Short mmCIF file of C-alpha atoms and ligand atoms in Angstrom, two decimals:
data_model
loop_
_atom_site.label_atom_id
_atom_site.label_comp_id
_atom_site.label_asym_id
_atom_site.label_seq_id
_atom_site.Cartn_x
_atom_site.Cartn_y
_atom_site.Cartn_z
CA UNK A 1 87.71 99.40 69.96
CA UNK A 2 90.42 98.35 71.69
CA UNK A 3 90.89 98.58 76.06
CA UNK A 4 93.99 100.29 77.43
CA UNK A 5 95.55 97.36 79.34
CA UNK A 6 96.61 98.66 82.87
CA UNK A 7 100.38 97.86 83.51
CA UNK A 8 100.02 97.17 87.65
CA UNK A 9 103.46 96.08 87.27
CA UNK A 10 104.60 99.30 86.82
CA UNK A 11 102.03 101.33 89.59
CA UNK A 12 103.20 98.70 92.13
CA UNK A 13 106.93 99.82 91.23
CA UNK A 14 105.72 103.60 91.73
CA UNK A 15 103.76 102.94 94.46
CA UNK A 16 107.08 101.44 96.63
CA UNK A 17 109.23 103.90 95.46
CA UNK A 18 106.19 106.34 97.36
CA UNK A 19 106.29 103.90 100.19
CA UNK A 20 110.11 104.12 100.87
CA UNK A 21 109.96 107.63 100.45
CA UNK A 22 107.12 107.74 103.48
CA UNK A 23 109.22 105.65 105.38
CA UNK A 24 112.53 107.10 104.67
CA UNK A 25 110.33 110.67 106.20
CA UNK A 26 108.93 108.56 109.09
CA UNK A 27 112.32 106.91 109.85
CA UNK A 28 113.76 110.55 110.38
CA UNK A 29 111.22 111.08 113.43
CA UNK A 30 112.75 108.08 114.89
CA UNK A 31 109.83 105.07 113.90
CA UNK A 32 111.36 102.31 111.47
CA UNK A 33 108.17 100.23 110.42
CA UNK A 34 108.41 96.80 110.88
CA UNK A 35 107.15 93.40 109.00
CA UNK A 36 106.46 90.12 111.19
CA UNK A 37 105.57 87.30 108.58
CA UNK A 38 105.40 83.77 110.23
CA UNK A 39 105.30 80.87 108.07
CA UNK A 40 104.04 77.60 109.29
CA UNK A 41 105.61 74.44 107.19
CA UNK A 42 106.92 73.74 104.00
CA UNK A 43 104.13 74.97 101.21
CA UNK A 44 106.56 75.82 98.25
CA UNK A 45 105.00 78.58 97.05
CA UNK A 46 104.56 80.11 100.54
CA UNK A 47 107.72 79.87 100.65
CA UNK A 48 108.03 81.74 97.64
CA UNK A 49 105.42 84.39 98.78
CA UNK A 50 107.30 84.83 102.22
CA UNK A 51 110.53 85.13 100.60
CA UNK A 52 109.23 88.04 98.29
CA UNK A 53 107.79 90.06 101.14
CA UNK A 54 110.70 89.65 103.10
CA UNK A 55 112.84 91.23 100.03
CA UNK A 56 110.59 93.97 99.36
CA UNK A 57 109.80 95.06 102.81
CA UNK A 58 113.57 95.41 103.36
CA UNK A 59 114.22 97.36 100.02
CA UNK A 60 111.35 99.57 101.19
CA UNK A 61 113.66 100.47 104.07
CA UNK A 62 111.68 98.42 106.59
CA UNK A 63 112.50 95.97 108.99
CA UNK A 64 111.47 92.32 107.92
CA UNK A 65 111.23 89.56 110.18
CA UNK A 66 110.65 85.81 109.00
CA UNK A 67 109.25 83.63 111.29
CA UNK A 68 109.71 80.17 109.73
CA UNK A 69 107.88 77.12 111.62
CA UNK A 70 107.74 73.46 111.46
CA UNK A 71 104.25 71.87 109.62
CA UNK A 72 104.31 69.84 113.36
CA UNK A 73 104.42 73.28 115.40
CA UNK A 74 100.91 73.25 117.61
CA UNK A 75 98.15 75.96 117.37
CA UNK A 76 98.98 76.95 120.84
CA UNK A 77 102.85 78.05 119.91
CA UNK A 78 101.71 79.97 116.85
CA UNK A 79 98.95 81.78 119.04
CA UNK A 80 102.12 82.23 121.68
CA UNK A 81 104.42 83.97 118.61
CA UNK A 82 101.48 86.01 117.81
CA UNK A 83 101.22 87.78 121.63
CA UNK A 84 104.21 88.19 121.28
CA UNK A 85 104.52 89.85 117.85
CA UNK A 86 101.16 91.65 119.00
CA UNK A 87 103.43 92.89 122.31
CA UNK A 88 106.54 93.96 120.33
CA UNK A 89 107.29 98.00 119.76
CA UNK A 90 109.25 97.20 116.72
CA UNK A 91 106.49 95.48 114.97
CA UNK A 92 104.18 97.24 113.35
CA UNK A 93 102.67 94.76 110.91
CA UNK A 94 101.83 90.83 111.46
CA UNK A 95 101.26 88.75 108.25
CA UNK A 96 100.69 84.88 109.14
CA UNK A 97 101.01 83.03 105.78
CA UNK A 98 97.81 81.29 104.78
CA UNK A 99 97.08 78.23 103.84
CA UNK A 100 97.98 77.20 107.40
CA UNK A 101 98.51 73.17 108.15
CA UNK A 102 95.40 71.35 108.08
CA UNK A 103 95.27 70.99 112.54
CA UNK A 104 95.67 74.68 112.51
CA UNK A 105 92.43 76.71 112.93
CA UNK A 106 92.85 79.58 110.53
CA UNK A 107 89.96 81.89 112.17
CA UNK A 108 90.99 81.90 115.47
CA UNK A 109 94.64 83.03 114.26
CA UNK A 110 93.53 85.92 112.45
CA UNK A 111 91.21 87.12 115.66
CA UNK A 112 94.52 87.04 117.77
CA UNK A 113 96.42 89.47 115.55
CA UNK A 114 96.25 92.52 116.95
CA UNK A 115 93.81 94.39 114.77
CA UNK A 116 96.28 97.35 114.82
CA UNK A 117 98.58 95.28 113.55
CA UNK A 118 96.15 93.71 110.65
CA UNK A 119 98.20 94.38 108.02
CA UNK A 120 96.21 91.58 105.40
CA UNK A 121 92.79 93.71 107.06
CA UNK A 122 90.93 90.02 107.64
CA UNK A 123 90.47 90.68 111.58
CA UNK A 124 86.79 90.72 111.87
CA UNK A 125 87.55 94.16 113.81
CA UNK A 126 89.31 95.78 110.60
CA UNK A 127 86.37 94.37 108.31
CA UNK A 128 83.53 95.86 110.89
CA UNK A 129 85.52 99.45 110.54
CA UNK A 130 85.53 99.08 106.60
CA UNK A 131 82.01 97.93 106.67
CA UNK A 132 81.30 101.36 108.88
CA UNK A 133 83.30 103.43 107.53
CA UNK A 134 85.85 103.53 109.77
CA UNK A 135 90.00 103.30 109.22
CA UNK A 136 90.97 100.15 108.91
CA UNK A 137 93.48 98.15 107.39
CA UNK A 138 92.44 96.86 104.19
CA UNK A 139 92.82 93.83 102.44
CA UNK A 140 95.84 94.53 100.15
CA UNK A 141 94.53 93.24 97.30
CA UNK A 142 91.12 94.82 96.87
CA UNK A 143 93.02 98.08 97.94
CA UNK A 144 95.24 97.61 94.91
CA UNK A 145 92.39 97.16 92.69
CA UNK A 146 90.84 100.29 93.91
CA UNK A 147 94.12 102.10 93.48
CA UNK A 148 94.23 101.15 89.55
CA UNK A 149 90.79 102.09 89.36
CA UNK A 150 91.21 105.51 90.82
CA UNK A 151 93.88 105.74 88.49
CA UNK A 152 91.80 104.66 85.35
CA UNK A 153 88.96 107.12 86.28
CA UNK A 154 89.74 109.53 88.93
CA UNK A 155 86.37 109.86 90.72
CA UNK A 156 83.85 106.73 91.11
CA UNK A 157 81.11 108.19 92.65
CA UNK A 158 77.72 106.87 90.65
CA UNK A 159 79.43 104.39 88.52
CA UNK A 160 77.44 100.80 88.90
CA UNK A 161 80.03 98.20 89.83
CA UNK A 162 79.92 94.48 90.01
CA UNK A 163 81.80 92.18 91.93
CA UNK A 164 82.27 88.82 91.01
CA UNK A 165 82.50 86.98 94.47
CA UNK A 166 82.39 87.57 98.11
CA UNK A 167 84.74 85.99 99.80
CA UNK A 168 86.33 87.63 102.95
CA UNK A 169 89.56 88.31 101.31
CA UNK A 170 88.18 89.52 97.98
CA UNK A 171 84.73 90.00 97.36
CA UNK A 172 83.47 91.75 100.49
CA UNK A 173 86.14 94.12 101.07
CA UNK A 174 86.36 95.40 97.35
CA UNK A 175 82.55 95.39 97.51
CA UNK A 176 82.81 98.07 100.69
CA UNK A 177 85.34 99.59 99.12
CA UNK A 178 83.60 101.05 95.89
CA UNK A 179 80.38 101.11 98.13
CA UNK A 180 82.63 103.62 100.13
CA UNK A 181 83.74 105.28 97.45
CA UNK A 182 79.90 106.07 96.07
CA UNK A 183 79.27 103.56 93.53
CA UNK A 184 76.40 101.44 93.04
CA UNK A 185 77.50 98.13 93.99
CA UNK A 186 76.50 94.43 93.12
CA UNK A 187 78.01 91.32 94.85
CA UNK A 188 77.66 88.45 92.42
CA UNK A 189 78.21 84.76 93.87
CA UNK A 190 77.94 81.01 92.62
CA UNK A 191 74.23 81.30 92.90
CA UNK A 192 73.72 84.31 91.38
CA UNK A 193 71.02 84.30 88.44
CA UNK A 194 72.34 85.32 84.72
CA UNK A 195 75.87 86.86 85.63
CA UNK A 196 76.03 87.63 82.29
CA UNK A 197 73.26 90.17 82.30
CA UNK A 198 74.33 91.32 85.80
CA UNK A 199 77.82 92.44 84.28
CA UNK A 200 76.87 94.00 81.49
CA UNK A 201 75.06 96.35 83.47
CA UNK A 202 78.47 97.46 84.87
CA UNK A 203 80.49 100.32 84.53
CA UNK A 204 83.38 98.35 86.39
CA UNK A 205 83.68 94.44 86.79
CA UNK A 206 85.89 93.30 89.31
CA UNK A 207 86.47 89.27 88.36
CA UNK A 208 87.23 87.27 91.65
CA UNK A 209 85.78 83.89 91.46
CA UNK A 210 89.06 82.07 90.37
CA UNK A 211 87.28 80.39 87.83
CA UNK A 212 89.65 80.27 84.61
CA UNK A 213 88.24 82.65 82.19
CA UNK A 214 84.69 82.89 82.96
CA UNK A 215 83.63 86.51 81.95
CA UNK A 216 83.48 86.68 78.65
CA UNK A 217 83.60 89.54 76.12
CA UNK A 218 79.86 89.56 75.44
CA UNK A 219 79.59 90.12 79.15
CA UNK A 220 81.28 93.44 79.48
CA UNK A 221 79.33 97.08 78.83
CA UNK A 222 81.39 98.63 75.90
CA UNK A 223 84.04 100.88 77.23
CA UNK A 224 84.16 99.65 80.88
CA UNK A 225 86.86 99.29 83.22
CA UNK A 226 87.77 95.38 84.11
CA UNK A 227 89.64 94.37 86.91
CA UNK A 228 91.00 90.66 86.63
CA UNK A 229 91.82 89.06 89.75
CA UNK A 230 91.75 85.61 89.12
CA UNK A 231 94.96 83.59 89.01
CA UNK A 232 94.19 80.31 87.52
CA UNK A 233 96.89 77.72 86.19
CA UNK A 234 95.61 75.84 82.44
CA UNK A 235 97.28 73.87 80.26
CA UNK A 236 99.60 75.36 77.54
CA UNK A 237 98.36 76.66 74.42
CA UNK A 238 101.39 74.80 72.66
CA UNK A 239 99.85 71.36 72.64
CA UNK A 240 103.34 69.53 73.01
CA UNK A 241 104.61 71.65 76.35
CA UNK A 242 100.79 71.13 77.12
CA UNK A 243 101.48 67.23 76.58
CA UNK A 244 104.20 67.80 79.09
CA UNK A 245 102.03 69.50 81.62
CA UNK A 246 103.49 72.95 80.61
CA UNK A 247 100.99 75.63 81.91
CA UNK A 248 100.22 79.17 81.81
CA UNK A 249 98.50 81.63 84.08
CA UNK A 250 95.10 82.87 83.35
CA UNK A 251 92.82 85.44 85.03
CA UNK A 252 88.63 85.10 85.61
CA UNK A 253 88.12 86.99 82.12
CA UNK A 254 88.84 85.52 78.64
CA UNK A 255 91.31 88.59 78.29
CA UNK A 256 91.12 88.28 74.46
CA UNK A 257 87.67 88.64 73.95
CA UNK A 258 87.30 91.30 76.64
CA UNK A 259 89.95 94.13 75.48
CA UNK A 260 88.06 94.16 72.36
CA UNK A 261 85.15 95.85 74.07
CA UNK A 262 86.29 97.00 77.64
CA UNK A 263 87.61 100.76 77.95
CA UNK A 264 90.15 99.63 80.53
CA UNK A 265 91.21 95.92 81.48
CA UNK A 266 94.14 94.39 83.88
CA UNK A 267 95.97 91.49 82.22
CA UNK A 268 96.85 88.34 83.71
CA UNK A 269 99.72 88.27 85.29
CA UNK A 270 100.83 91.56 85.37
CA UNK A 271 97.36 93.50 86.24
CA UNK A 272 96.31 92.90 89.89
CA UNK A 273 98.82 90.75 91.37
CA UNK A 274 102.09 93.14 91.48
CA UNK A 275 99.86 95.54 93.87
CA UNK A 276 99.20 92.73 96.63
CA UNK A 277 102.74 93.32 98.21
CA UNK A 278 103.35 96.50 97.52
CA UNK A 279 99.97 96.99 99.07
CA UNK A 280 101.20 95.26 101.98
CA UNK A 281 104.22 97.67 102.66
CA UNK A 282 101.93 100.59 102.35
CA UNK A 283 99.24 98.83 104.92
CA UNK A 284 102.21 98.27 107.09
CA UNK A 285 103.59 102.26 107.00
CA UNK A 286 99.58 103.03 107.43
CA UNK A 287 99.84 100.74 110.67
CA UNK A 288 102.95 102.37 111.71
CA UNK A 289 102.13 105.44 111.67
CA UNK A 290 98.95 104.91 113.29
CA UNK A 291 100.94 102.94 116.47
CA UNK A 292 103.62 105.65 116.75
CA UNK A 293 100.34 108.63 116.28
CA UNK A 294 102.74 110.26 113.54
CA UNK A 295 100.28 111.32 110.50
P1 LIG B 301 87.31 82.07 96.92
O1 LIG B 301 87.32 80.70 96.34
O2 LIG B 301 87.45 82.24 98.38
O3 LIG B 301 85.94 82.78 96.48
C1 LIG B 301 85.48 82.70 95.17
C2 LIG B 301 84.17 83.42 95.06
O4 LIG B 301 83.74 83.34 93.71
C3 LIG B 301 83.05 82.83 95.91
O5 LIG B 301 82.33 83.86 96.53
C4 LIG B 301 82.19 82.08 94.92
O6 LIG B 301 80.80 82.09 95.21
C5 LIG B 301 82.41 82.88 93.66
N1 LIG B 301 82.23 82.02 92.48
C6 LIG B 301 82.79 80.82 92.24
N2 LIG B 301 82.33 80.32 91.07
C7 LIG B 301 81.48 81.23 90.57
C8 LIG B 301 80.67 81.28 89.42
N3 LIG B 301 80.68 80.29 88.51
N4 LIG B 301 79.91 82.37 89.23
C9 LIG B 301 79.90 83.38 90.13
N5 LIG B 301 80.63 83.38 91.25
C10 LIG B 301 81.41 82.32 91.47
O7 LIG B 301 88.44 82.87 96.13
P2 LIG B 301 89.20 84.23 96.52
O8 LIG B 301 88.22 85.32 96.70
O9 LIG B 301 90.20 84.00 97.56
O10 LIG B 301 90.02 84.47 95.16
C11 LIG B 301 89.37 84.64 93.93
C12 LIG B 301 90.40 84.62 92.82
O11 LIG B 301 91.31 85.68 93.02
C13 LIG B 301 91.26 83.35 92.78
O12 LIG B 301 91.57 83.07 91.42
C14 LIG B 301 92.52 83.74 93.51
O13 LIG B 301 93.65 82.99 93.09
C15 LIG B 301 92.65 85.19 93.08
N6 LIG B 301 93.38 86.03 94.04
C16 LIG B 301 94.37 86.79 93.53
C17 LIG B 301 95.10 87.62 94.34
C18 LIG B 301 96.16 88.46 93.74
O14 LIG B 301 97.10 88.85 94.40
N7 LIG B 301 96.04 88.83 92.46
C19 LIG B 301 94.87 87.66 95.79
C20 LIG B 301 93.72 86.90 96.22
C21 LIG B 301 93.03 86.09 95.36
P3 LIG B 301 80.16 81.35 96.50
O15 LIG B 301 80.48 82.23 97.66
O16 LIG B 301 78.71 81.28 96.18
O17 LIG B 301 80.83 80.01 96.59
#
């Protein structure tokens, strides 16, 4: 048996074709959303990150705003750019750039973003209303990986899920998430007790420990759905680029060994990751349409 390999590259393309459509709609009742991301220093692939937003937002038919800061700015000025981001009509969405530099306290940053305006869903307000079952904004990425497994098998209700991880960017959200969307749900950690046997359990494992192909074929319940989010950089396969420190990008599941027994998998890259940002626009016409009360 062999797993249908979920092209997210191609969902995230349909889903912001969706999303300028909705904002093409909500643009025509006189609301343009708008995208605040403020970047603090010189992280290259921030930079990179930022830079990819900023494009898509504004093909999306949004307005995109790059805030670009000096490593040396204080803690105080970045709070200042956020009241005043929080305080602007024309922004509808507030994305500060994580990692942040080292002096910068990354907790107190996201509390001061409006939660309204929450588009990455990590206010502690936006994760209380998931937890309750309230709206909220979402964490893109778990959102994405519930959106591919909606589309892989329509109703979830009953399935037993695992989740391998619980951070507050991953793990916990994506755990509420198919918790909310009636599954039976287990949060597996770094002290969990034979993850194996936990997984194979599962009728869907989402991987998001970002260790470098961890979950293993023999860990996966024939004909299960797999969702990969790790994004791990190892050496080459080719020994000589590998020599050379040529790398390649590898999720939390030995992909190989999985799609021989999974019913559904994500690959690595090309699975998860295209859905983060186009997650992001559609958190950010969520948000807008919220602030402007236009359903
Ligand atoms: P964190 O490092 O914040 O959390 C990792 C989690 O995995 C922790 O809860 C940790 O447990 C758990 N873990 C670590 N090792 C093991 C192990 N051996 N067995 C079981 N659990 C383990 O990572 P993130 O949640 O931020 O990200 C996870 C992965 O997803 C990374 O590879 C990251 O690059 C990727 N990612 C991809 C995105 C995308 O767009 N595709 C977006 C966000 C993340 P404990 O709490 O006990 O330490």
């Amino acid at each position: 048996m062999s797993a249908i390999i979920i092209d997210g590259k191609a969902f995230a393309t349909r889903l912001r074709e969706q999303v300028a459509r909705d904002v093409s709609d909500l643009k025509s009742k006189g609301v343009t959303p708008g995208l605040a991301v403020v970047l603090v220093g010189e992280d290259a692939a921030s930079q990179v990150y930022v830079r990819n937003k900023g494009e898509q937002t504004e093909a999306a038919g949004m307005t995109s705003v790059t805030h670009r800061l000096p490593a040396e700015t204080t803690q105080g000025e970045l709070l200042a750019l956020v009241a005043k981001l929080n305080a602007d009509p024309e922004i509808h969405g507030i994305l500060v750039q994580f990692p942040v530099p080292a002096h910068m306290d990354q907790a107190s940053i996201v509390a001061a973003i409006s939660p309204d305006k929450d588009v990455d869903g990590l206010n502690v307000i936006n994760a209380g209303r998931l937890a309750s079952g309230l709206p909220a904004l979402t964490p893109c990425t778990p959102l994405g990986c519930m959106m591919l497994l909606h589309d892989m098998l329509g109703d979830l209700a009953g399935k037993r899920a695992v989740v391998v991880g619980r951070s507050n960017l991953m793990g916990k959200p994506m755990a509420q998430l198919l918790l909310a969307a009636d599954c039976t749900v287990i949060i597996a950690h770094s002290k969990s007790r034979d993850l194996p046997a936990i997984c194979r359990e599962a009728d869907i494992v989402v991987a998001a420990a970002g260790r470098a192909e961890m979950v293993r074929g023999d860990w996966i319940k024939p004909g299960a759905a797999v969702i990969d989010v790790g994004i791990n950089r190892v050496p080459s396969r080719d020994p000589e680029k590998a020599a050379f420190g040529g790398t390649r990008l590898v999720g939390d599941v030995a992909f190989d060994e999985a799609v021989q027994v999974a019913g559904w998998i994500t690959p690595v890259p090309g699975g998860v990751g295209p859905m983060t940002i186009a997650c992001l626009l559609a958190n950010t016409l969520t948000a807008a349409k919220r602030i402007s009360g236009i359903a």
